[in-house]
Coordinates of N, CA and C in Angstrom, one line a residue:
M199 N -0.5 -8.7 -21.8 CA -1.3 -8.4 -20.6 C -2.2 -7.3 -21.0
S200 N -3.4 -7.3 -20.5 CA -4.3 -6.3 -20.8 C -4.2 -5.1 -19.9
N201 N -4.7 -3.9 -20.3 CA -4.6 -2.8 -19.4 C -5.3 -2.9 -18.0
S202 N -6.4 -3.7 -18.1 CA -7.1 -3.9 -16.8 C -6.3 -4.8 -15.9
N203 N -5.5 -5.8 -16.3 CA -4.6 -6.5 -15.6 C -3.4 -5.5 -14.9
I204 N -2.9 -4.8 -15.8 CA -1.9 -3.8 -15.4 C -2.5 -2.9 -14.3
S205 N -3.6 -2.4 -14.5 CA -4.2 -1.5 -13.5 C -4.5 -2.3 -12.3
S206 N -5.0 -3.5 -12.3 CA -5.2 -4.4 -11.1 C -3.9 -4.5 -10.4
F207 N -2.9 -4.9 -11.1 CA -1.5 -5.1 -10.5 C -1.1 -3.8 -9.6
E208 N -1.3 -2.8 -10.4 CA -0.9 -1.5 -9.8 C -1.7 -1.2 -8.5
W209 N -3.0 -1.4 -8.5 CA -3.8 -1.2 -7.4 C -3.4 -2.1 -6.2
Y210 N -3.1 -3.4 -6.6 CA -2.7 -4.2 -5.3 C -1.3 -3.8 -4.8
R211 N -0.5 -3.4 -5.7 CA 0.8 -2.9 -5.3 C 0.7 -1.7 -4.4
E212 N -0.1 -0.7 -4.7 CA -0.3 0.3 -3.9 C -1.0 0.0 -2.7
V213 N -2.0 -0.8 -2.8 CA -2.7 -1.3 -1.4 C -1.6 -1.9 -0.4
L214 N -0.8 -2.8 -1.1 CA 0.3 -3.4 -0.2 C 1.3 -2.4 0.4
R215 N 1.6 -1.4 -0.5 CA 2.5 -0.4 0.0 C 2.0 0.5 1.1
V216 N 0.8 0.9 0.8 CA 0.1 1.7 1.8 C -0.1 1.0 3.2
T217 N -0.6 -0.3 3.0 CA -0.8 -1.1 4.2 C 0.4 -1.2 5.1
E218 N 1.5 -1.4 4.5 CA 2.8 -1.5 5.2 C 3.1 -0.3 5.8
S219 N 2.9 0.9 5.1 CA 3.5 2.2 5.6 C 2.5 2.8 6.6
N220 N 1.3 2.4 6.8 CA 0.3 3.1 7.7 C 0.7 2.6 9.1
A221 N 0.3 3.3 10.1 CA 0.3 2.9 11.5 C -0.7 1.8 11.8
P222 N -0.3 0.9 12.5 CA -1.3 -0.3 12.9 C -2.3 0.3 13.8
V223 N -3.5 -0.2 13.7 CA -4.7 0.1 14.5 C -4.8 -1.1 15.5
L224 N -4.4 -1.0 16.7 CA -4.3 -2.1 17.7 C -5.4 -2.0 18.7
N225 N -6.5 -1.3 18.5 CA -7.5 -1.1 19.4 C -8.9 -1.5 18.7
C226 N -8.8 -2.2 17.6 CA -10.1 -2.5 17.0 C -10.8 -3.7 17.7
F227 N -10.0 -4.6 18.2 CA -10.4 -5.8 18.9 C -11.4 -6.7 18.2
G228 N -11.4 -6.7 16.8 CA -12.2 -7.5 16.0 C -13.6 -7.3 16.0
L229 N -14.0 -6.1 16.4 CA -15.4 -5.7 16.7 C -16.2 -5.7 15.4
H230 N -15.6 -5.8 14.2 CA -16.3 -5.7 13.0 C -17.3 -6.9 13.0
E231 N -17.0 -8.1 13.5 CA -17.9 -9.2 13.5 C -19.1 -8.9 14.5
W232 N -18.9 -8.2 15.5 CA -19.9 -7.8 16.5 C -20.8 -6.7 15.7
A233 N -20.2 -5.9 15.0 CA -21.0 -4.8 14.4 C -21.9 -5.4 13.4
M234 N -21.5 -6.5 12.9 CA -22.5 -7.2 11.8 C -23.7 -7.8 12.4
Q235 N -23.6 -8.1 13.8 CA -24.8 -8.6 14.5 C -25.4 -7.6 15.5
Y236 N -24.9 -6.4 15.4 CA -25.5 -5.3 16.4 C -26.9 -5.0 16.1
Q237 N -27.7 -5.1 17.2 CA -29.2 -4.8 17.2 C -29.6 -4.2 18.4
P238 N -29.5 -2.8 18.5 CA -30.2 -2.1 19.7 C -31.7 -2.3 19.7
P239 N -32.3 -2.1 20.8 CA -33.7 -2.2 20.8 C -34.4 -1.3 19.8
G240 N -35.3 -1.8 19.0 CA -36.0 -1.1 18.0 C -35.5 -1.0 16.7
A241 N -34.1 -1.6 16.6 CA -33.5 -1.6 15.3 C -33.9 -2.8 14.5
A242 N -33.8 -2.8 13.2 CA -34.1 -3.9 12.3 C -33.1 -5.0 12.6
E243 N -33.5 -6.2 12.3 CA -32.6 -7.3 12.3 C -31.5 -7.0 11.3
P244 N -30.2 -7.3 11.9 CA -29.1 -7.2 10.9 C -29.2 -8.1 9.7
P245 N -29.0 -7.5 8.5 CA -29.1 -8.4 7.3 C -28.2 -9.6 7.3
S246 N -27.1 -9.4 7.9 CA -26.0 -10.6 7.8 C -26.4 -11.6 8.7
R247 N -27.4 -11.4 9.6 CA -27.8 -12.6 10.6 C -28.4 -13.7 9.7
K248 N -29.0 -13.5 8.7 CA -29.5 -14.7 7.9 C -28.5 -15.5 7.4
Y249 N -27.2 -15.0 7.2 CA -26.2 -15.9 6.6 C -25.3 -16.6 7.7
Q250 N -25.5 -16.2 8.9 CA -24.7 -16.6 10.0 C -25.3 -18.0 10.6
E251 N -24.7 -19.1 10.5 CA -25.3 -20.3 11.0 C -24.8 -20.6 12.4
L252 N -23.7 -20.0 12.8 CA -23.1 -20.2 14.2 C -24.0 -19.3 15.2
P253 N -24.4 -20.1 16.3 CA -25.2 -19.3 17.3 C -24.2 -18.2 18.0
L254 N -24.8 -17.3 18.6 CA -24.0 -16.4 19.4 C -23.5 -17.1 20.8
R255 N -22.4 -16.8 21.2 CA -21.8 -17.1 22.4 C -22.1 -16.2 23.6
V256 N -22.7 -15.1 23.2 CA -23.0 -14.0 24.2 C -24.3 -13.6 24.0
S257 N -25.0 -12.9 24.8 CA -26.3 -12.4 24.7 C -26.3 -11.3 23.8
Q258 N -27.4 -10.8 23.2 CA -27.5 -9.7 22.4 C -27.2 -8.5 23.2
S259 N -27.5 -8.3 24.4 CA -27.2 -7.2 25.2 C -25.7 -7.1 25.5
T260 N -25.0 -8.2 25.7 CA -23.6 -8.2 25.8 C -22.9 -7.7 24.5
L261 N -23.4 -8.2 23.4 CA -22.9 -7.9 22.1 C -23.1 -6.4 21.9
N262 N -24.4 -5.8 22.1 CA -24.6 -4.5 22.0 C -23.7 -3.6 22.8
A263 N -23.4 -4.0 24.0 CA -22.7 -3.2 25.0 C -21.2 -3.2 24.5
A264 N -20.8 -4.3 24.0 CA -19.3 -4.3 23.5 C -19.1 -3.4 22.4
V265 N -20.0 -3.3 21.3 CA -20.1 -2.3 20.3 C -20.2 -0.9 20.8
E266 N -21.1 -0.7 21.7 CA -21.4 0.7 22.1 C -20.3 1.2 23.1
R267 N -19.6 0.3 23.8 CA -18.5 0.7 24.7 C -17.7 1.8 24.3
R268 N -17.0 1.6 23.2 CA -16.2 2.8 22.7 C -16.2 2.8 21.2
G269 N -17.4 2.3 20.7 CA -17.5 2.4 19.2 C -16.8 1.3 18.5
V270 N -16.7 1.3 17.1 CA -16.0 0.4 16.4 C -14.9 1.1 15.7
R271 N -13.7 0.4 15.5 CA -12.6 1.1 14.8 C -12.0 0.2 13.7
C272 N -12.9 0.1 12.7 CA -12.7 -0.8 11.6 C -12.2 0.0 10.4
T273 N -11.2 -0.5 9.8 CA -10.5 0.2 8.6 C -10.6 -0.6 7.3
H274 N -11.4 -1.7 7.4 CA -11.4 -2.5 6.2 C -12.7 -2.5 5.5
V275 N -12.6 -2.0 4.3 CA -13.9 -1.9 3.4 C -14.8 -3.0 3.4
D276 N -14.2 -4.3 3.1 CA -15.0 -5.5 2.9 C -15.7 -5.8 4.3
A277 N -15.1 -5.6 5.4 CA -15.8 -5.9 6.6 C -17.0 -4.9 6.8
L278 N -16.8 -3.7 6.5 CA -17.9 -2.7 6.7 C -19.0 -2.9 5.8
R279 N -18.9 -3.6 4.7 CA -20.0 -3.8 3.8 C -21.1 -4.6 4.6
F280 N -20.7 -5.3 5.6 CA -21.6 -6.3 6.2 C -22.1 -5.8 7.7
F281 N -21.7 -4.5 8.0 CA -22.2 -4.0 9.3 C -23.7 -3.9 9.3
A282 N -24.3 -4.1 10.4 CA -25.7 -3.8 10.6 C -25.8 -2.4 10.4
D283 N -27.0 -1.9 9.7 CA -27.2 -0.4 9.6 C -27.0 0.4 10.9
A284 N -27.5 -0.2 12.0 CA -27.3 0.6 13.3 C -26.0 0.8 13.7
A285 N -25.0 -0.1 13.2 CA -23.6 -0.1 13.7 C -22.8 0.9 12.9
K286 N -23.2 1.2 11.6 CA -22.4 2.1 10.7 C -22.0 3.3 11.2
P287 N -22.9 4.1 11.9 CA -22.4 5.4 12.5 C -21.5 5.3 13.7
L288 N -21.4 4.1 14.2 CA -20.5 3.9 15.4 C -19.0 3.6 15.0
N289 N -18.7 3.5 13.7 CA -17.4 3.3 13.2 C -16.6 4.6 13.2
L290 N -15.6 4.6 14.0 CA -14.8 5.7 14.0 C -14.2 6.3 12.7
Y291 N -14.0 5.3 11.8 CA -13.5 5.6 10.5 C -14.6 5.9 9.4
G292 N -15.7 5.9 9.9 CA -16.9 6.3 8.9 C -17.3 5.0 8.1
D293 N -18.1 5.3 7.1 CA -18.5 4.4 6.2 C -17.7 4.4 4.9
L294 N -16.8 3.5 4.8 CA -15.7 3.5 3.9 C -16.1 3.0 2.5
A295 N -15.5 3.6 1.5 CA -15.7 3.0 0.1 C -14.4 2.4 -0.4
R296 N -14.6 1.7 -1.4 CA -13.4 1.0 -2.0 C -12.2 1.9 -2.2
K297 N -12.5 3.2 -2.8 CA -11.4 4.1 -2.9 C -10.7 4.4 -1.7
D298 N -11.2 4.3 -0.5 CA -10.6 4.7 0.7 C -9.6 3.7 1.2
Q299 N -9.7 2.4 0.6 CA -8.8 1.4 1.0 C -7.4 1.9 0.6
I300 N -7.1 2.6 -0.5 CA -5.8 2.9 -0.9 C -5.2 3.9 0.1
Q301 N -6.0 4.5 1.1 CA -5.5 5.4 2.0 C -5.3 4.9 3.5
I302 N -6.3 4.0 3.8 CA -6.6 3.7 5.3 C -6.2 2.3 5.6
E303 N -6.0 1.4 4.6 CA -5.7 0.0 5.0 C -4.4 0.0 5.8
Q304 N -4.4 -0.8 6.8 CA -3.2 -0.8 7.8 C -2.8 -2.3 8.2
P305 N -1.7 -2.5 8.6 CA -1.0 -3.7 8.8 C -1.5 -4.7 9.9
A306 N -2.2 -4.1 10.9 CA -2.7 -4.9 12.0 C -4.1 -5.4 11.7
C307 N -4.7 -5.1 10.5 CA -6.0 -5.6 10.2 C -6.1 -7.0 9.7
V308 N -6.9 -7.7 10.5 CA -7.0 -9.2 10.1 C -7.5 -9.5 8.7
H309 N -8.3 -8.6 8.3 CA -8.9 -8.7 6.9 C -7.8 -8.4 5.9
A310 N -6.9 -7.4 6.2 CA -5.8 -7.0 5.3 C -4.9 -8.2 5.2
S311 N -4.7 -9.0 6.3 CA -3.8 -10.2 6.3 C -4.5 -11.3 5.5
M312 N -5.8 -11.5 5.6 CA -6.5 -12.5 4.8 C -6.4 -12.2 3.3
D313 N -6.4 -10.9 3.0 CA -6.4 -10.5 1.5 C -5.0 -10.8 0.9
L314 N -4.0 -11.0 1.7 CA -2.7 -11.5 1.1 C -2.9 -12.7 0.2
L315 N -3.7 -13.7 0.6 CA -3.8 -14.8 -0.2 C -4.5 -14.5 -1.5
K316 N -5.6 -13.7 -1.4 CA -6.4 -13.1 -2.7 C -5.3 -12.4 -3.7
I317 N -4.5 -11.6 -3.1 CA -3.6 -10.8 -3.9 C -2.5 -11.9 -4.5
A318 N -1.9 -12.8 -3.7 CA -1.0 -13.6 -4.2 C -1.5 -14.5 -5.4
L319 N -2.9 -15.0 -5.1 CA -3.4 -15.7 -6.4 C -3.7 -14.8 -7.5
K320 N -4.0 -13.7 -7.3 CA -4.2 -12.7 -8.5 C -2.9 -12.5 -9.2
L321 N -1.8 -12.5 -8.5 CA -0.6 -12.3 -9.1 C 0.1 -13.5 -9.7
A322 N -0.5 -14.8 -9.4 CA 0.1 -16.0 -9.9 C 0.0 -15.9 -11.4
P323 N 0.8 -16.5 -12.1 CA 2.0 -17.5 -11.8 C 3.3 -16.6 -11.6
M324 N 3.2 -15.4 -11.4 CA 4.4 -14.5 -11.2 C 4.9 -14.6 -9.8
V325 N 4.1 -15.3 -8.8 CA 4.5 -15.4 -7.5 C 4.9 -16.8 -7.2
P326 N 6.0 -16.9 -6.5 CA 6.6 -18.3 -6.2 C 5.5 -19.0 -5.3
A327 N 5.4 -20.3 -5.6 CA 4.5 -21.2 -4.8 C 4.8 -21.0 -3.2
E328 N 6.0 -20.9 -2.9 CA 6.3 -20.7 -1.4 C 5.6 -19.4 -0.9
T329 N 5.6 -18.4 -1.6 CA 4.9 -17.2 -1.2 C 3.4 -17.3 -1.1
I330 N 2.9 -18.0 -2.1 CA 1.4 -18.4 -1.9 C 1.1 -19.2 -0.9
G331 N 2.0 -20.2 -0.4 CA 1.8 -21.1 0.7 C 1.9 -20.3 2.0
D332 N 2.9 -19.3 2.0 CA 2.9 -18.4 3.2 C 1.7 -17.6 3.3
A333 N 1.2 -17.1 2.2 CA 0.0 -16.3 2.3 C -1.1 -17.0 2.6
L334 N -1.2 -18.3 2.3 CA -2.3 -19.2 2.9 C -2.3 -19.3 4.3
E335 N -1.0 -19.7 4.8 CA -0.9 -19.8 6.3 C -1.3 -18.6 7.1
V336 N -1.0 -17.4 6.6 CA -1.3 -16.1 7.2 C -2.8 -16.0 7.1
S337 N -3.4 -16.3 6.0 CA -4.9 -16.1 5.8 C -5.7 -17.0 6.8
I338 N -5.2 -18.3 7.0 CA -5.8 -19.2 7.8 C -5.7 -18.7 9.3
A339 N -4.5 -18.2 9.7 CA -4.4 -17.7 11.0 C -5.2 -16.5 11.3
S340 N -5.3 -15.7 10.3 CA -6.2 -14.5 10.3 C -7.6 -14.8 10.5
R341 N -8.0 -15.8 9.7 CA -9.5 -16.2 9.9 C -9.7 -16.8 11.2
R342 N -8.8 -17.6 11.7 CA -9.0 -18.2 13.1 C -9.1 -17.1 14.1
L343 N -8.3 -16.1 14.0 CA -8.3 -15.1 15.1 C -9.7 -14.3 14.9
D344 N -10.0 -14.1 13.7 CA -11.2 -13.3 13.3 C -12.5 -14.1 14.0
V345 N -12.5 -15.4 13.9 CA -13.7 -16.0 14.4 C -13.6 -16.2 15.9
A346 N -12.3 -16.4 16.4 CA -12.1 -16.7 17.9 C -12.6 -15.5 18.5
A347 N -12.4 -14.3 18.0 CA -12.7 -13.0 18.7 C -14.1 -12.6 18.4
S348 N -14.9 -13.4 17.6 CA -16.3 -13.0 17.1 C -17.2 -13.3 18.4
P349 N -18.4 -12.8 18.3 CA -19.5 -13.1 19.2 C -20.0 -14.6 19.1
Y350 N -19.5 -15.3 18.1 CA -20.1 -16.6 17.7 C -19.5 -17.8 18.4
D351 N -20.3 -18.7 18.7 CA -19.9 -20.0 19.3 C -19.2 -20.9 18.3
A352 N -17.9 -20.9 18.1 CA -17.3 -21.7 17.1 C -16.6 -23.0 17.8
S353 N -17.0 -23.3 19.0 CA -16.5 -24.4 19.8 C -16.6 -25.8 19.0
P354 N -17.6 -26.0 18.1 CA -17.6 -27.2 17.3 C -16.5 -27.3 16.3
Y355 N -15.8 -26.1 16.1 CA -14.7 -26.2 15.2 C -13.4 -26.1 16.0
A356 N -13.4 -26.4 17.2 CA -12.3 -26.4 18.3 C -11.5 -25.1 18.4
L357 N -12.3 -24.0 18.1 CA -11.8 -22.6 18.3 C -12.2 -22.1 19.7
I358 N -11.1 -21.9 20.6 CA -11.4 -21.3 21.8 C -11.6 -19.8 21.7
P359 N -12.7 -19.3 22.3 CA -13.1 -17.8 22.1 C -12.0 -17.0 22.8
I360 N -11.8 -15.8 22.2 CA -11.1 -14.7 22.7 C -12.2 -13.8 23.1
P361 N -12.4 -13.6 24.5 CA -13.6 -12.8 25.0 C -13.2 -11.3 24.9
I362 N -13.4 -10.8 23.8 CA -13.0 -9.3 23.7 C -14.0 -8.4 24.4
E363 N -15.1 -8.9 24.9 CA -15.9 -8.2 25.7 C -15.4 -7.9 27.1
T364 N -14.2 -8.6 27.4 CA -13.5 -8.4 28.8 C -12.3 -7.7 28.5
P365 N -11.8 -7.1 29.6 CA -10.5 -6.4 29.4 C -9.4 -7.5 29.1
E366 N -9.4 -8.7 29.9 CA -8.5 -9.7 29.6 C -8.5 -10.1 28.1
G367 N -9.7 -10.3 27.5 CA -9.9 -10.7 26.2 C -9.3 -9.8 25.2
R368 N -9.5 -8.4 25.5 CA -8.9 -7.4 24.6 C -7.4 -7.5 24.7
V369 N -6.8 -7.7 25.9 CA -5.4 -7.9 25.9 C -4.8 -9.1 25.1
E370 N -5.5 -10.3 25.2 CA -5.2 -11.4 24.4 C -5.3 -11.2 22.9
Y371 N -6.3 -10.4 22.5 CA -6.6 -10.1 21.1 C -5.4 -9.4 20.6
K372 N -5.1 -8.3 21.3 CA -4.1 -7.4 20.9 C -2.7 -8.1 20.7
E373 N -2.5 -9.1 21.6 CA -1.1 -9.7 21.4 C -1.3 -10.8 20.3
A374 N -2.4 -11.3 20.0 CA -2.6 -12.3 18.8 C -2.5 -11.4 17.5
Q375 N -3.0 -10.2 17.7 CA -3.0 -9.3 16.5 C -1.5 -8.8 16.1
L376 N -0.8 -8.5 17.2 CA 0.7 -8.2 16.9 C 1.4 -9.4 16.4
Q377 N 1.2 -10.5 16.8 CA 1.8 -11.8 16.2 C 1.5 -11.9 14.6
L378 N 0.2 -11.8 14.5 CA -0.3 -11.9 13.1 C 0.3 -10.9 12.3
M379 N 0.4 -9.6 12.6 CA 0.9 -8.6 11.9 C 2.4 -8.9 11.5
K380 N 3.1 -9.4 12.5 CA 4.6 -9.8 12.3 C 4.6 -10.9 11.3
A381 N 3.7 -11.9 11.3 CA 3.7 -13.0 10.4 C 3.4 -12.5 8.9
A382 N 2.5 -11.5 8.9 CA 2.0 -11.0 7.6 C 3.0 -10.2 6.9
A383 N 3.9 -9.4 7.6 CA 4.8 -8.5 7.0 C 5.7 -9.0 5.9
P384 N 6.4 -10.2 6.2 CA 7.3 -10.8 5.2 C 6.5 -11.2 3.9
V385 N 5.3 -11.6 4.1 CA 4.6 -12.0 3.0 C 4.1 -10.8 2.1
R386 N 3.8 -9.7 2.7 CA 3.4 -8.5 2.1 C 4.6 -8.0 1.3
W387 N 5.7 -8.0 1.9 CA 6.9 -7.6 1.2 C 7.3 -8.4 0.1
A388 N 7.1 -9.7 0.2 CA 7.3 -10.7 -0.9 C 6.4 -10.3 -2.0
L389 N 5.2 -9.9 -1.8 CA 4.2 -9.6 -2.9 C 4.5 -8.3 -3.5
L390 N 5.2 -7.4 -2.8 CA 5.5 -6.2 -3.3 C 6.7 -6.3 -4.5

């Protein structure tokens, strides 16, 4: 095994350990997807808009108001890479770099739960097939929650929106996020 593989394994082990030990952030409400499409008056079009084929299910003013209401609380480096430039200063945790992941990753993050599949596949064939299957299930559930809480109209894919722009939707998201966090914990431990 090469030094780069050992270093990669050590990195993922530390990310998993830190993720499990950090306090969950249960008030992000999946606003990272909203921050990717944030465009206040006079701001440039968000770069990620050209990659998004789904139409918005809310108006631009509703989307902007949701982002501006209390700012964004995103702890995941990969999600932040796609924020609209105007949304980056609104993130409570700042503009994170890859090195910050080792300190700030937390167990309630839907992207951290999606990453379990990536980590399981990187560790294969040392990971039992059952664990890879469990990681796949958690990853799919994570992505479904991610898209359901987004500002996009995913109804063609039979996803019922979680309207996080409303108080009721934020309660629904938090409950789903807690369920996902509980489902991801044993997979994370199996990968450790």
